[in-house]
PDB file of C-alpha atoms in Angstrom:
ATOM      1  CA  UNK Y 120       8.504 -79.790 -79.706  1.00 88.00           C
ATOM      2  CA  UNK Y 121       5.377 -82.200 -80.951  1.00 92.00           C
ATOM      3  CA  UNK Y 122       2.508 -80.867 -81.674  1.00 96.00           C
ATOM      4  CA  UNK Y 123      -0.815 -83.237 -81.557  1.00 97.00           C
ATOM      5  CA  UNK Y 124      -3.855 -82.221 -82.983  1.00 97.00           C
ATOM      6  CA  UNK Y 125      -6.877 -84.197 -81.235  1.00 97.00           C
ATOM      7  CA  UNK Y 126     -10.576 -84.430 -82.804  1.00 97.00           C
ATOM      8  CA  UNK Y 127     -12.848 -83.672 -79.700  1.00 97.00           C
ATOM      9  CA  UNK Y 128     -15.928 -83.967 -81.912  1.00 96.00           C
ATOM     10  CA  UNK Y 129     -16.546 -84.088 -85.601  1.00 94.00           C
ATOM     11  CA  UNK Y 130     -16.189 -80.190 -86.189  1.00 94.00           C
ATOM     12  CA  UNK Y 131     -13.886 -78.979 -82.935  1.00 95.00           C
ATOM     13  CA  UNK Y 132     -10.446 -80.197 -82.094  1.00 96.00           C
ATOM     14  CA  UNK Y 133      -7.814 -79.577 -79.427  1.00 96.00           C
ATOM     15  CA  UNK Y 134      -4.315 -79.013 -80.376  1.00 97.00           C
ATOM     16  CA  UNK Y 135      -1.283 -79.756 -77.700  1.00 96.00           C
ATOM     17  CA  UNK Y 136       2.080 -79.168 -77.661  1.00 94.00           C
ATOM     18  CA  UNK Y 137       4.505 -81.784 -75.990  1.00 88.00           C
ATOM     19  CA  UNK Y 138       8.398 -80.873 -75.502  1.00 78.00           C
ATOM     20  CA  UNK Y 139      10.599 -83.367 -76.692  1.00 70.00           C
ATOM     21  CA  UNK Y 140      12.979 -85.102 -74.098  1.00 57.00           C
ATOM     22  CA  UNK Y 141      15.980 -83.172 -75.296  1.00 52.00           C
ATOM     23  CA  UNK Y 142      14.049 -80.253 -74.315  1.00 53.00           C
ATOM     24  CA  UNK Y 143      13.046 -81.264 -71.289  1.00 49.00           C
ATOM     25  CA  UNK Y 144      16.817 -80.726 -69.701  1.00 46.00           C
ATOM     26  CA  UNK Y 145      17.239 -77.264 -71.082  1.00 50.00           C
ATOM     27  CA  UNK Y 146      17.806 -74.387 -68.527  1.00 48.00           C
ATOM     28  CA  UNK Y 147      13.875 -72.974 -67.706  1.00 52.00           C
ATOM     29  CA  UNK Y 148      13.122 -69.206 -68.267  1.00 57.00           C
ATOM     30  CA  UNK Y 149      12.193 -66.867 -65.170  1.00 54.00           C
ATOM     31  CA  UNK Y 150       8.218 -66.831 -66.295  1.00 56.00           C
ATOM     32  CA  UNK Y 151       8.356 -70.686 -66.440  1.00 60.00           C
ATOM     33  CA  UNK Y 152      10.566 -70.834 -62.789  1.00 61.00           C
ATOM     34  CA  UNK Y 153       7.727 -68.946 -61.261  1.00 58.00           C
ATOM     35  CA  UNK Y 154       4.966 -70.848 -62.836  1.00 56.00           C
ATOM     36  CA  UNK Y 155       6.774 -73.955 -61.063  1.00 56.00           C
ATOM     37  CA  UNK Y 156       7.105 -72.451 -57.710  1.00 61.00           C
ATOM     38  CA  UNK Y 157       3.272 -71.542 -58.002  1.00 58.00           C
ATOM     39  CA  UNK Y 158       2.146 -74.674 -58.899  1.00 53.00           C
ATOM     40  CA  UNK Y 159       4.176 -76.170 -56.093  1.00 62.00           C
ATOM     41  CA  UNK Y 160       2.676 -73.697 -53.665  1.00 62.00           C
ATOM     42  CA  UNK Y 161      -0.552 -74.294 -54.875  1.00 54.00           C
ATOM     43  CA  UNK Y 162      -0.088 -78.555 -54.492  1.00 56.00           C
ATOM     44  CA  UNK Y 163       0.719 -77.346 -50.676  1.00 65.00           C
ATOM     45  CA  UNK Y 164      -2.622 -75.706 -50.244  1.00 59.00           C
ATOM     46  CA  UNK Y 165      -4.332 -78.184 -51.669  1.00 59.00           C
ATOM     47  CA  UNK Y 166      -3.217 -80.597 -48.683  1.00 67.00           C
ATOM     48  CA  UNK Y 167      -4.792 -78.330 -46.285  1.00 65.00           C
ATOM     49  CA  UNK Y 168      -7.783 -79.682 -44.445  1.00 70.00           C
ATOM     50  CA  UNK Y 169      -9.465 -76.703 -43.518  1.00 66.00           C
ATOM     51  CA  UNK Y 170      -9.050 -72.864 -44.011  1.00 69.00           C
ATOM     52  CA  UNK Y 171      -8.860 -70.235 -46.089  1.00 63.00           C
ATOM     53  CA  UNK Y 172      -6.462 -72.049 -48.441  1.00 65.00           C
ATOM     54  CA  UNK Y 173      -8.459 -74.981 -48.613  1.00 66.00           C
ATOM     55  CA  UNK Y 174     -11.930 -72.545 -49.647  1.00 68.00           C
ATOM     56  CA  UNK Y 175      -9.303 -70.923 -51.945  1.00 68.00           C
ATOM     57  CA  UNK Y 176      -7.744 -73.929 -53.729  1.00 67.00           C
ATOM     58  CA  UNK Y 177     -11.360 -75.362 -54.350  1.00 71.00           C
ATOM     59  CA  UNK Y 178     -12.471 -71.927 -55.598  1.00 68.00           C
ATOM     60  CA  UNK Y 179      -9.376 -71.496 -57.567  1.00 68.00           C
ATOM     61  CA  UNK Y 180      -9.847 -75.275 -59.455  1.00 69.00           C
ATOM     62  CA  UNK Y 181     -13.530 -74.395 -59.922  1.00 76.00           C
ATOM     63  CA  UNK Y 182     -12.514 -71.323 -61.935  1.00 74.00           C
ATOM     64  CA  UNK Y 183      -9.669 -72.715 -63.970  1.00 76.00           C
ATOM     65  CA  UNK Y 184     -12.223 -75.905 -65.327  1.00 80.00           C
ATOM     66  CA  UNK Y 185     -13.950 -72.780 -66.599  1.00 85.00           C
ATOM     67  CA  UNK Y 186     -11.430 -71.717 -68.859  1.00 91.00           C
ATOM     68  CA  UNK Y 187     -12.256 -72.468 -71.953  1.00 94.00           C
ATOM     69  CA  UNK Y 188     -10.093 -75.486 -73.143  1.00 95.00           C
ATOM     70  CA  UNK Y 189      -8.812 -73.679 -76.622  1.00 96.00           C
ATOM     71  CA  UNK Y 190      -7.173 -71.088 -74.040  1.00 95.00           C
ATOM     72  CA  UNK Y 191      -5.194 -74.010 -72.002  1.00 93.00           C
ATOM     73  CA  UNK Y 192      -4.210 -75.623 -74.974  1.00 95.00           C
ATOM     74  CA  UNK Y 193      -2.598 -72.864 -76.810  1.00 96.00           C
ATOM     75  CA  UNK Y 194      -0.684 -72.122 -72.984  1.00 93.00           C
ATOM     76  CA  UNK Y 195       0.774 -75.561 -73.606  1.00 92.00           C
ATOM     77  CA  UNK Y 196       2.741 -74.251 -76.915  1.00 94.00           C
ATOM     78  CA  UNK Y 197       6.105 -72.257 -76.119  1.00 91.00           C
ATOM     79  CA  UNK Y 198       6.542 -68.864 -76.976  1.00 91.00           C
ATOM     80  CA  UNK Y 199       8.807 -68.258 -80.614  1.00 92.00           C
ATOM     81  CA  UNK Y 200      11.529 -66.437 -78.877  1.00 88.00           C
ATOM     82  CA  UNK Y 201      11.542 -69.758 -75.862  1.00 85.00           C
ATOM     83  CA  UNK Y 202      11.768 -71.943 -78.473  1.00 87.00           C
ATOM     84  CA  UNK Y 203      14.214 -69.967 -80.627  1.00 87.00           C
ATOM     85  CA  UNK Y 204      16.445 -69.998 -77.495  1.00 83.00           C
ATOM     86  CA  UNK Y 205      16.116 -73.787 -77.489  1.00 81.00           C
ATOM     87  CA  UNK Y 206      16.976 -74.299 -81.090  1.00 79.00           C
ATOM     88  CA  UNK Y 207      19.003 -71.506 -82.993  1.00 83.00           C
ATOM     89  CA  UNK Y 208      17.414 -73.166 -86.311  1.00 85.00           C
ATOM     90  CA  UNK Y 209      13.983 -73.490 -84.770  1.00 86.00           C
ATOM     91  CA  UNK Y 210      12.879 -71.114 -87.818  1.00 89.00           C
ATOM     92  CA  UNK Y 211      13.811 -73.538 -90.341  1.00 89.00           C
ATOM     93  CA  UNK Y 212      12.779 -76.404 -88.679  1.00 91.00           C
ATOM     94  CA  UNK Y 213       9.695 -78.370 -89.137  1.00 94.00           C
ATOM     95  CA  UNK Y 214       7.325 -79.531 -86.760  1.00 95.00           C
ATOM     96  CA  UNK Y 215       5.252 -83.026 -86.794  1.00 96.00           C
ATOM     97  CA  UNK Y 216       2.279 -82.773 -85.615  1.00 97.00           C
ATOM     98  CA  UNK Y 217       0.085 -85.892 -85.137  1.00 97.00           C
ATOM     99  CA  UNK Y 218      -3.447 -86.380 -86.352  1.00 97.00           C
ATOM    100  CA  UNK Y 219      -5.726 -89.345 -86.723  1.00 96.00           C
ATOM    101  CA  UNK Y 220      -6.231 -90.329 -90.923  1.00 95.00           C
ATOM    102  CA  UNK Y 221      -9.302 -91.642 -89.991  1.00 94.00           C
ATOM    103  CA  UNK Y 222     -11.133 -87.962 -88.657  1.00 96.00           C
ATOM    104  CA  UNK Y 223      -9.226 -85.358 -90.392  1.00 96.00           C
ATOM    105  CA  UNK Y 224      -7.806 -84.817 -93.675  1.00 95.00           C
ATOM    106  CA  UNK Y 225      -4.402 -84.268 -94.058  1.00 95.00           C
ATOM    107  CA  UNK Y 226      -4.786 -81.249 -96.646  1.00 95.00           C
ATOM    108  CA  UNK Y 227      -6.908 -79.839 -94.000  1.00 96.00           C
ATOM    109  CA  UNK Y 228      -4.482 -80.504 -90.952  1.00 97.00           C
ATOM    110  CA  UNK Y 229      -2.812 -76.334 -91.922  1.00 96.00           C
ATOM    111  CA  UNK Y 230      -5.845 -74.728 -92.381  1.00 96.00           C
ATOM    112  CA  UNK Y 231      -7.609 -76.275 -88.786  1.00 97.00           C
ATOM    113  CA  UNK Y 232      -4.191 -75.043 -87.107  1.00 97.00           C
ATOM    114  CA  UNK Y 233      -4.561 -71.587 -89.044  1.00 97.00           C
ATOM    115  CA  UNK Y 234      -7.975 -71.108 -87.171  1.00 97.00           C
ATOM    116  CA  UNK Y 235      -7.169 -72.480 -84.108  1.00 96.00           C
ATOM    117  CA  UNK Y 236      -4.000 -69.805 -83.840  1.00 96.00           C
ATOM    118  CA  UNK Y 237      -5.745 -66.627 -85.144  1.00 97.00           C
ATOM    119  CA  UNK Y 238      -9.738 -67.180 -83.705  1.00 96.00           C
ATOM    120  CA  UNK Y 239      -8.982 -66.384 -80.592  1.00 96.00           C
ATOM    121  CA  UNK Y 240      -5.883 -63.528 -80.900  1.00 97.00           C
ATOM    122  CA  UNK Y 241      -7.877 -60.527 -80.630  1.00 97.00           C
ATOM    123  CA  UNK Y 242     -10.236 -61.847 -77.541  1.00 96.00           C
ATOM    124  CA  UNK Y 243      -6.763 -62.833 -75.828  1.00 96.00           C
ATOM    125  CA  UNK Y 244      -5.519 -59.725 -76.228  1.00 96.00           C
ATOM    126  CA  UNK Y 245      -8.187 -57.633 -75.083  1.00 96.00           C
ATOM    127  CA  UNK Y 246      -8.500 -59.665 -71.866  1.00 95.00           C
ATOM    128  CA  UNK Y 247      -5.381 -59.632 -70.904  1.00 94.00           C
ATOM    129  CA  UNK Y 248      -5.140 -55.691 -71.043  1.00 96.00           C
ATOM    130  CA  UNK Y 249      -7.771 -55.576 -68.858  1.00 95.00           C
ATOM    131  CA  UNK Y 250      -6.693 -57.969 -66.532  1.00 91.00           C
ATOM    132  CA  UNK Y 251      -3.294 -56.286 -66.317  1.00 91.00           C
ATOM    133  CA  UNK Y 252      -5.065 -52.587 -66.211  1.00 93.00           C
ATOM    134  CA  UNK Y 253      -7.662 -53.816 -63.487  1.00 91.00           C
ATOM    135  CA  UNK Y 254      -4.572 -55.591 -61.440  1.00 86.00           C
ATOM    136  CA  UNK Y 255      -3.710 -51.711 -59.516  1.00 87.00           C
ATOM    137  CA  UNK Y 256      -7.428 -50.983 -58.623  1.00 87.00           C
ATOM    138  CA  UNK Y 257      -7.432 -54.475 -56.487  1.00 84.00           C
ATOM    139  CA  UNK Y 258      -3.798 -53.529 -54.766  1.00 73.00           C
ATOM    140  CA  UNK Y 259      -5.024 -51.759 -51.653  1.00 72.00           C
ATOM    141  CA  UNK Y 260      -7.136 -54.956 -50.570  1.00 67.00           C
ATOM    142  CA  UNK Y 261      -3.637 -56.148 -49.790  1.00 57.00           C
ATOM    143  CA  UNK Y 262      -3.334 -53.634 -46.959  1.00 55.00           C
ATOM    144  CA  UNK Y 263      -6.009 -55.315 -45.021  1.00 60.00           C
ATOM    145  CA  UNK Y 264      -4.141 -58.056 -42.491  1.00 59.00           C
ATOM    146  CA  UNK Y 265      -4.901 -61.463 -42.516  1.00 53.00           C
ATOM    147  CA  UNK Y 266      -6.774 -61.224 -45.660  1.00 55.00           C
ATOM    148  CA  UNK Y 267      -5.237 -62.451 -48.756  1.00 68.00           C
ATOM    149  CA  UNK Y 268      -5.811 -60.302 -52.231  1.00 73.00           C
ATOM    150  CA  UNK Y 269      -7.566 -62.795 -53.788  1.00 78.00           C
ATOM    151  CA  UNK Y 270      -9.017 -60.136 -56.433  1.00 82.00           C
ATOM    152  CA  UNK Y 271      -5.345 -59.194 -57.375  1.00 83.00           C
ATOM    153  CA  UNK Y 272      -3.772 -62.483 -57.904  1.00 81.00           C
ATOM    154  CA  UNK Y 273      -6.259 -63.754 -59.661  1.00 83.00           C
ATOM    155  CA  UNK Y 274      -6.597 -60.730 -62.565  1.00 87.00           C
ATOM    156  CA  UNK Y 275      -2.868 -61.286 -62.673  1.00 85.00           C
ATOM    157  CA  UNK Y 276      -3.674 -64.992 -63.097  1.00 84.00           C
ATOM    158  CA  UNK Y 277      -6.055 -64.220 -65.518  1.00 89.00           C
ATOM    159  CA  UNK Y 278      -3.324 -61.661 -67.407  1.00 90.00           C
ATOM    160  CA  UNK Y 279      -0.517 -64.286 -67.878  1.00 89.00           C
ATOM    161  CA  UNK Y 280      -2.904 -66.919 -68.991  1.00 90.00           C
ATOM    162  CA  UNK Y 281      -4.000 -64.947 -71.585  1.00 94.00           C
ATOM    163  CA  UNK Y 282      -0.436 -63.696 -72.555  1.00 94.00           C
ATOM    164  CA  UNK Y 283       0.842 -66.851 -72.499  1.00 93.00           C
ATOM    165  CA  UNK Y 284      -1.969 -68.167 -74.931  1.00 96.00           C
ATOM    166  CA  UNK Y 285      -1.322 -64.963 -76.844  1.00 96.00           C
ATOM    167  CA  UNK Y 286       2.071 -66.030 -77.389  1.00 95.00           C
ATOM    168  CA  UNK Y 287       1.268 -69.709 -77.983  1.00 96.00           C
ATOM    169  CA  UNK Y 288      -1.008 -68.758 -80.771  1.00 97.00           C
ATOM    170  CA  UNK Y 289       1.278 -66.516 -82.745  1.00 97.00           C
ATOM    171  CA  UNK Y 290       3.991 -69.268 -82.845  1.00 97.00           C
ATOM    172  CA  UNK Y 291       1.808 -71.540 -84.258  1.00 97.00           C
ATOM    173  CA  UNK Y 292       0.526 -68.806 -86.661  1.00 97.00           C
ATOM    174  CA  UNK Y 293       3.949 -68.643 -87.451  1.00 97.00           C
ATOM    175  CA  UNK Y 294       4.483 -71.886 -87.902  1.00 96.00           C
ATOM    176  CA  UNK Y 295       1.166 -72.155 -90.258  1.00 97.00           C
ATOM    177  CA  UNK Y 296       2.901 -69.384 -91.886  1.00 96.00           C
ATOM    178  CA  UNK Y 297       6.187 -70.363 -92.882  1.00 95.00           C
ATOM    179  CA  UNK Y 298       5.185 -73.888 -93.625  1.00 96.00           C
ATOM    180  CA  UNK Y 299       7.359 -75.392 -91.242  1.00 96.00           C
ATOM    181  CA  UNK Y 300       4.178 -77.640 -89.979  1.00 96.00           C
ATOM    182  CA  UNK Y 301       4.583 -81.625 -91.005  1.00 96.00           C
ATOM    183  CA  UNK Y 302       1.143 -83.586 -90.628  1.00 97.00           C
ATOM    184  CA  UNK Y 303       1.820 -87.211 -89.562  1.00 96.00           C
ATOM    185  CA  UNK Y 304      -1.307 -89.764 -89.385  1.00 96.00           C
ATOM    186  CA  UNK Y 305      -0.635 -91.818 -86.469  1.00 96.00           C
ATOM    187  CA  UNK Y 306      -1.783 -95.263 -86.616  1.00 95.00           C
ATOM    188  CA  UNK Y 307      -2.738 -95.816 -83.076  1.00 96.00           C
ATOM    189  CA  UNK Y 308      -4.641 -92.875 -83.126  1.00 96.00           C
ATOM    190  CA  UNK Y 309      -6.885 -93.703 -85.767  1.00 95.00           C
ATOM    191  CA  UNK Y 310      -7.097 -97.303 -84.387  1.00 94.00           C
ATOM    192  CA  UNK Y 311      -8.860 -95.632 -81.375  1.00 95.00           C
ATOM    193  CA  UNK Y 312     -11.258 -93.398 -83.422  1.00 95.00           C
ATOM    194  CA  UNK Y 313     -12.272 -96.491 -85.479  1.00 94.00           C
ATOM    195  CA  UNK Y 314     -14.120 -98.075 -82.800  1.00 92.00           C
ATOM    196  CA  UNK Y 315     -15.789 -94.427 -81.597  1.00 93.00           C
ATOM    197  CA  UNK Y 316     -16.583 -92.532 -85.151  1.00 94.00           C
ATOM    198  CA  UNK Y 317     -19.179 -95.481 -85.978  1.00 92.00           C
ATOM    199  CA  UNK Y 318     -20.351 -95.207 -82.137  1.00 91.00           C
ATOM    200  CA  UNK Y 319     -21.791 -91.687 -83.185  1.00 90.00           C
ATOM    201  CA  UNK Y 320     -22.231 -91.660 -86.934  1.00 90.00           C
ATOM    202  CA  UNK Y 321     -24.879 -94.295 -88.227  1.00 85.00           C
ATOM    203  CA  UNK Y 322     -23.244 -93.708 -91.735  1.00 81.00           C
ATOM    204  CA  UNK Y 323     -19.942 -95.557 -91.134  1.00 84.00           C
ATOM    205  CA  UNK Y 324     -18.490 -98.867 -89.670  1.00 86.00           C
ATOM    206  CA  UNK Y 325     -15.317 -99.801 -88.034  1.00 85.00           C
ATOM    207  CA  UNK Y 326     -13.781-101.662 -90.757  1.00 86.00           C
ATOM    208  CA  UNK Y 327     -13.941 -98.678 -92.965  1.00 87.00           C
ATOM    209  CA  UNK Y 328     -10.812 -97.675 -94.635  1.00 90.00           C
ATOM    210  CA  UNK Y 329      -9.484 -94.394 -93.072  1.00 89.00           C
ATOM    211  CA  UNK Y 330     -10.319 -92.095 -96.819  1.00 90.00           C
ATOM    212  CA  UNK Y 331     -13.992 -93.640 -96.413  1.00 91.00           C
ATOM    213  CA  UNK Y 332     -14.242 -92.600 -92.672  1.00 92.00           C
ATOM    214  CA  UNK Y 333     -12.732 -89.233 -92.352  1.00 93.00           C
ATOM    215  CA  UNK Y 334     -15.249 -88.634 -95.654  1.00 92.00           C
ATOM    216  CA  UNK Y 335     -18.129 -89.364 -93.419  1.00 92.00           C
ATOM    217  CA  UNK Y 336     -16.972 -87.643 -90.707  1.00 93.00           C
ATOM    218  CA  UNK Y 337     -16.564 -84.643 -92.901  1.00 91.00           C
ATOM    219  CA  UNK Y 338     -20.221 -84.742 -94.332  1.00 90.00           C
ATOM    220  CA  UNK Y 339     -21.397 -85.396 -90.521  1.00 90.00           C
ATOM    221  CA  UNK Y 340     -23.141 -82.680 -88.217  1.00 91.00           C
ATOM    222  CA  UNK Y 341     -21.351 -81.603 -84.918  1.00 92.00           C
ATOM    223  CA  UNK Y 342     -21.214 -84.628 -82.667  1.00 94.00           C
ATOM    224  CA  UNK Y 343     -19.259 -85.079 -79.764  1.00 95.00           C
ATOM    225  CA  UNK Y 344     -16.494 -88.456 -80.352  1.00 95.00           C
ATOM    226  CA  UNK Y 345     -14.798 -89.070 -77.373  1.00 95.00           C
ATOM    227  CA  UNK Y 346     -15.641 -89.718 -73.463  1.00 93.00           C
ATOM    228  CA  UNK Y 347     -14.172 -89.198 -70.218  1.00 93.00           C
ATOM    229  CA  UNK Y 348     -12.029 -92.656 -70.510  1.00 93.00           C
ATOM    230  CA  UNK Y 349     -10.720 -91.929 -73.579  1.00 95.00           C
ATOM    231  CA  UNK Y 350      -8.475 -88.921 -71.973  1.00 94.00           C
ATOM    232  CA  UNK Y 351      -6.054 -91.359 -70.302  1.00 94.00           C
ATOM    233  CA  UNK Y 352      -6.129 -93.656 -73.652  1.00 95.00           C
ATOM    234  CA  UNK Y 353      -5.077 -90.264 -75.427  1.00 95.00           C
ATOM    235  CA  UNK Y 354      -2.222 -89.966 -72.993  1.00 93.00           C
ATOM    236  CA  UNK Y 355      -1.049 -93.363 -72.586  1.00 94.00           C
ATOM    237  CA  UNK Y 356      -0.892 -93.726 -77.096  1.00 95.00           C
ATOM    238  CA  UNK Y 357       0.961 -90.073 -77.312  1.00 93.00           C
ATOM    239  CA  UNK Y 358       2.969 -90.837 -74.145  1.00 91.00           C
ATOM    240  CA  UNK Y 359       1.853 -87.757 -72.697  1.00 90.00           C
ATOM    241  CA  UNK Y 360       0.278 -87.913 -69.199  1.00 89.00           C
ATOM    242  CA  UNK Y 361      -0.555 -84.560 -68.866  1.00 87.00           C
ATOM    243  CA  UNK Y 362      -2.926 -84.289 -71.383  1.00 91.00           C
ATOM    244  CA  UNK Y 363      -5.122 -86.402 -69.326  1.00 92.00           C
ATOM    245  CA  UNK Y 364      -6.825 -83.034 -67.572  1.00 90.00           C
ATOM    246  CA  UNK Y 365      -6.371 -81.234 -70.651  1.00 92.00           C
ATOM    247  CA  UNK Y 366      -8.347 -83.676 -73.177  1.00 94.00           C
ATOM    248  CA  UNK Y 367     -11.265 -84.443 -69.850  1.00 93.00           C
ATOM    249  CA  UNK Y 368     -11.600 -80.551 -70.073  1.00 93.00           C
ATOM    250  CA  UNK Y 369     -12.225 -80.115 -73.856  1.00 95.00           C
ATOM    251  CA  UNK Y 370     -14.547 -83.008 -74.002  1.00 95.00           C
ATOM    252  CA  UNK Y 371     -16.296 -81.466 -70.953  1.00 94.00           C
ATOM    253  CA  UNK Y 372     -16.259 -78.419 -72.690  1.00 94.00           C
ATOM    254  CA  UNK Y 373     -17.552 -79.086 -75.615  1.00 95.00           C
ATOM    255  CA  UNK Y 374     -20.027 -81.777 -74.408  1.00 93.00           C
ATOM    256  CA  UNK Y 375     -21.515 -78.911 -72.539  1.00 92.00           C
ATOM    257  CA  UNK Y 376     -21.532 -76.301 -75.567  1.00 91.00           C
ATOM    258  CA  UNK Y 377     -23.776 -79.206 -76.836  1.00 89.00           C
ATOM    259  CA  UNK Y 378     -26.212 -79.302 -74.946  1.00 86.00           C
ATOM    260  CA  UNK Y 379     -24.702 -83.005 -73.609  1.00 74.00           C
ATOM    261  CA  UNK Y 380     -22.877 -82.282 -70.315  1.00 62.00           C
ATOM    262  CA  UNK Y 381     -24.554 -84.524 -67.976  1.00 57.00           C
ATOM    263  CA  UNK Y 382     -25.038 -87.310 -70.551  1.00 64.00           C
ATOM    264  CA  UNK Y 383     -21.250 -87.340 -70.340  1.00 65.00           C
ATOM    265  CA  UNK Y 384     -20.814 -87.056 -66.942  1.00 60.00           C
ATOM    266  CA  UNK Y 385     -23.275 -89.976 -66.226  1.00 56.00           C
ATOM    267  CA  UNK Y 386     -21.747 -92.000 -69.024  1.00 61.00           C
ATOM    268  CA  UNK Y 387     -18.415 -91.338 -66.830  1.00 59.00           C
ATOM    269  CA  UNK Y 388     -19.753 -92.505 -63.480  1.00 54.00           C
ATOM    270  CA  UNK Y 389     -21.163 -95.450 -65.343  1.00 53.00           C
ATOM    271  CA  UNK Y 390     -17.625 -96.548 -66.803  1.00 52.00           C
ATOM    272  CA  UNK Y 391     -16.087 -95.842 -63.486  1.00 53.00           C
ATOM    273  CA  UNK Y 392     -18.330 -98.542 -61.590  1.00 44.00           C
ATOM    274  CA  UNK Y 393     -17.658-101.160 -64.283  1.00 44.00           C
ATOM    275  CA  UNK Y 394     -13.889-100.264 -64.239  1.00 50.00           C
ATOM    276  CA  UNK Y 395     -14.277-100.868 -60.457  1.00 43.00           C
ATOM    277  CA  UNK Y 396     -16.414-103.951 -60.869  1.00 33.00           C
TER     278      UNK Y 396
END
């Protein structure tokens, strides 16, 4: 696997795991054949013009933009026994992880991954006790015909998200641990945040060199770097088009922890009707 560590504004970032290609072709587990089917059932429902699966579905994708982005991004990273069953010396192997020169500091590439797999552990655990403990109390709505436990399947929802992010974190933990983590600057990368660091921070220009940048970007106060377009631009440079929804939610995210949300929204709209234009 790739990991790619993605500056969402000058103090919070988003890490991702990609599977390499190799990967890609390598038998799936049970957990990961049923999140497959689900998601295919769930494309189905979304087709439906009317019903309760159509109030469902835009319920459903309502709920999940509400989960915080830190949680769907640690989902994306394999469990350590998946990925030990994948590589026999996956313990002893190192990963790169990718990282723009130009935002963060390369001696501080471990320690961001080191709080991004432990600050959430303990919350992830709790919650997905209680999902799992609150899953029985909701069974009996299932007796009722015609009416779908909605109550149930989604605290089960809510339970594997939360174990799968569990697991997620501690593999990078481990990773972070055993120093098997190998921090690569990626030019293209930092040729994006050139042109959008000096768009928010007054103290720095474009044809700064990428020590002077990430120095003002260090000294800066939280501000929000990218926008909506910028998720596909993310994709397109890591060749990764999922992490189109998964960079529009962080920025979202934290654009709204900000105080910013419809500044970005608008600013969205805006680039939309030029793209159009």
């Amino acid at each position: 696997m790739r990991l790619f560590l993605i500056p969402i504004s000058t103090r919070r970032a988003l890490v991702y795991s990609r599977p390499l290609a190799k990967d890609l072709s390598k038998e799936l587990s049970f957990i990961d054949r049923i999140s497959n089917k689900a998601a295919e059932t769930w494309a189905k429902w979304e087709e439906a013009d009317q019903g309760w699966k159509k109030q469902l579905v835009s319920w459903g994708n309502r709920v999940q933009q509400r989960i915080p982005y830190e949680e769907w991004a640690l989902k994306s990273i394999p469990s350590l026994g998946a990925q030990r069953r994948l590589h026999k010396g996956h313990d002893e192997q190192t990963v790169d992880v990718l990282f723009p020169g130009n935002v963060i500091e390369t001696d501080k590439v471990t320690s961001i991954l080191r709080q991004l797999a432990t600050e959430r552990q303990d919350l992830d655990r709790r919650r997905m006790w209680w999902s799992i403990l609150a899953c029985p109390v909701t069974a009996p709505i299932g007796l009722i015909p015609l009416v779908p436990n909605i109550p149930f399947f989604y605290l089960a929802y809510r339970g594997w998200s939360h174990w799968r992010a569990l697991n997620g974190s501690k593999h990078l933990e481990f990773l972070v641990e055993k120093t098997l983590l190998n921090p690569k600057p990626l030019p293209e990368l930092e040729a994006l945040y050139a042109s959008r660091v000096p768009r928010v921070l007054e103290s720095t220009s474009p044809d700064k060199q990428p020590s002077e940048m990430v120095e003002d970007v260090g000294k800066s106060e939280d501000r929000l770097l990218l926008e909506l377009a910028d998720a596909k631009k993310l994709a397109t440079i890591l060749e990764a088009p999922e992490l189109v929804v998964e960079a529009e939610r962080a920025i979202l995210q934290v654009a709204e922890r900000q105080g910013i949300h419809g500044k970005v929204t608008q600013n969205a709209r805006h680039t939309g009707s030029t793209d159009k234009a």
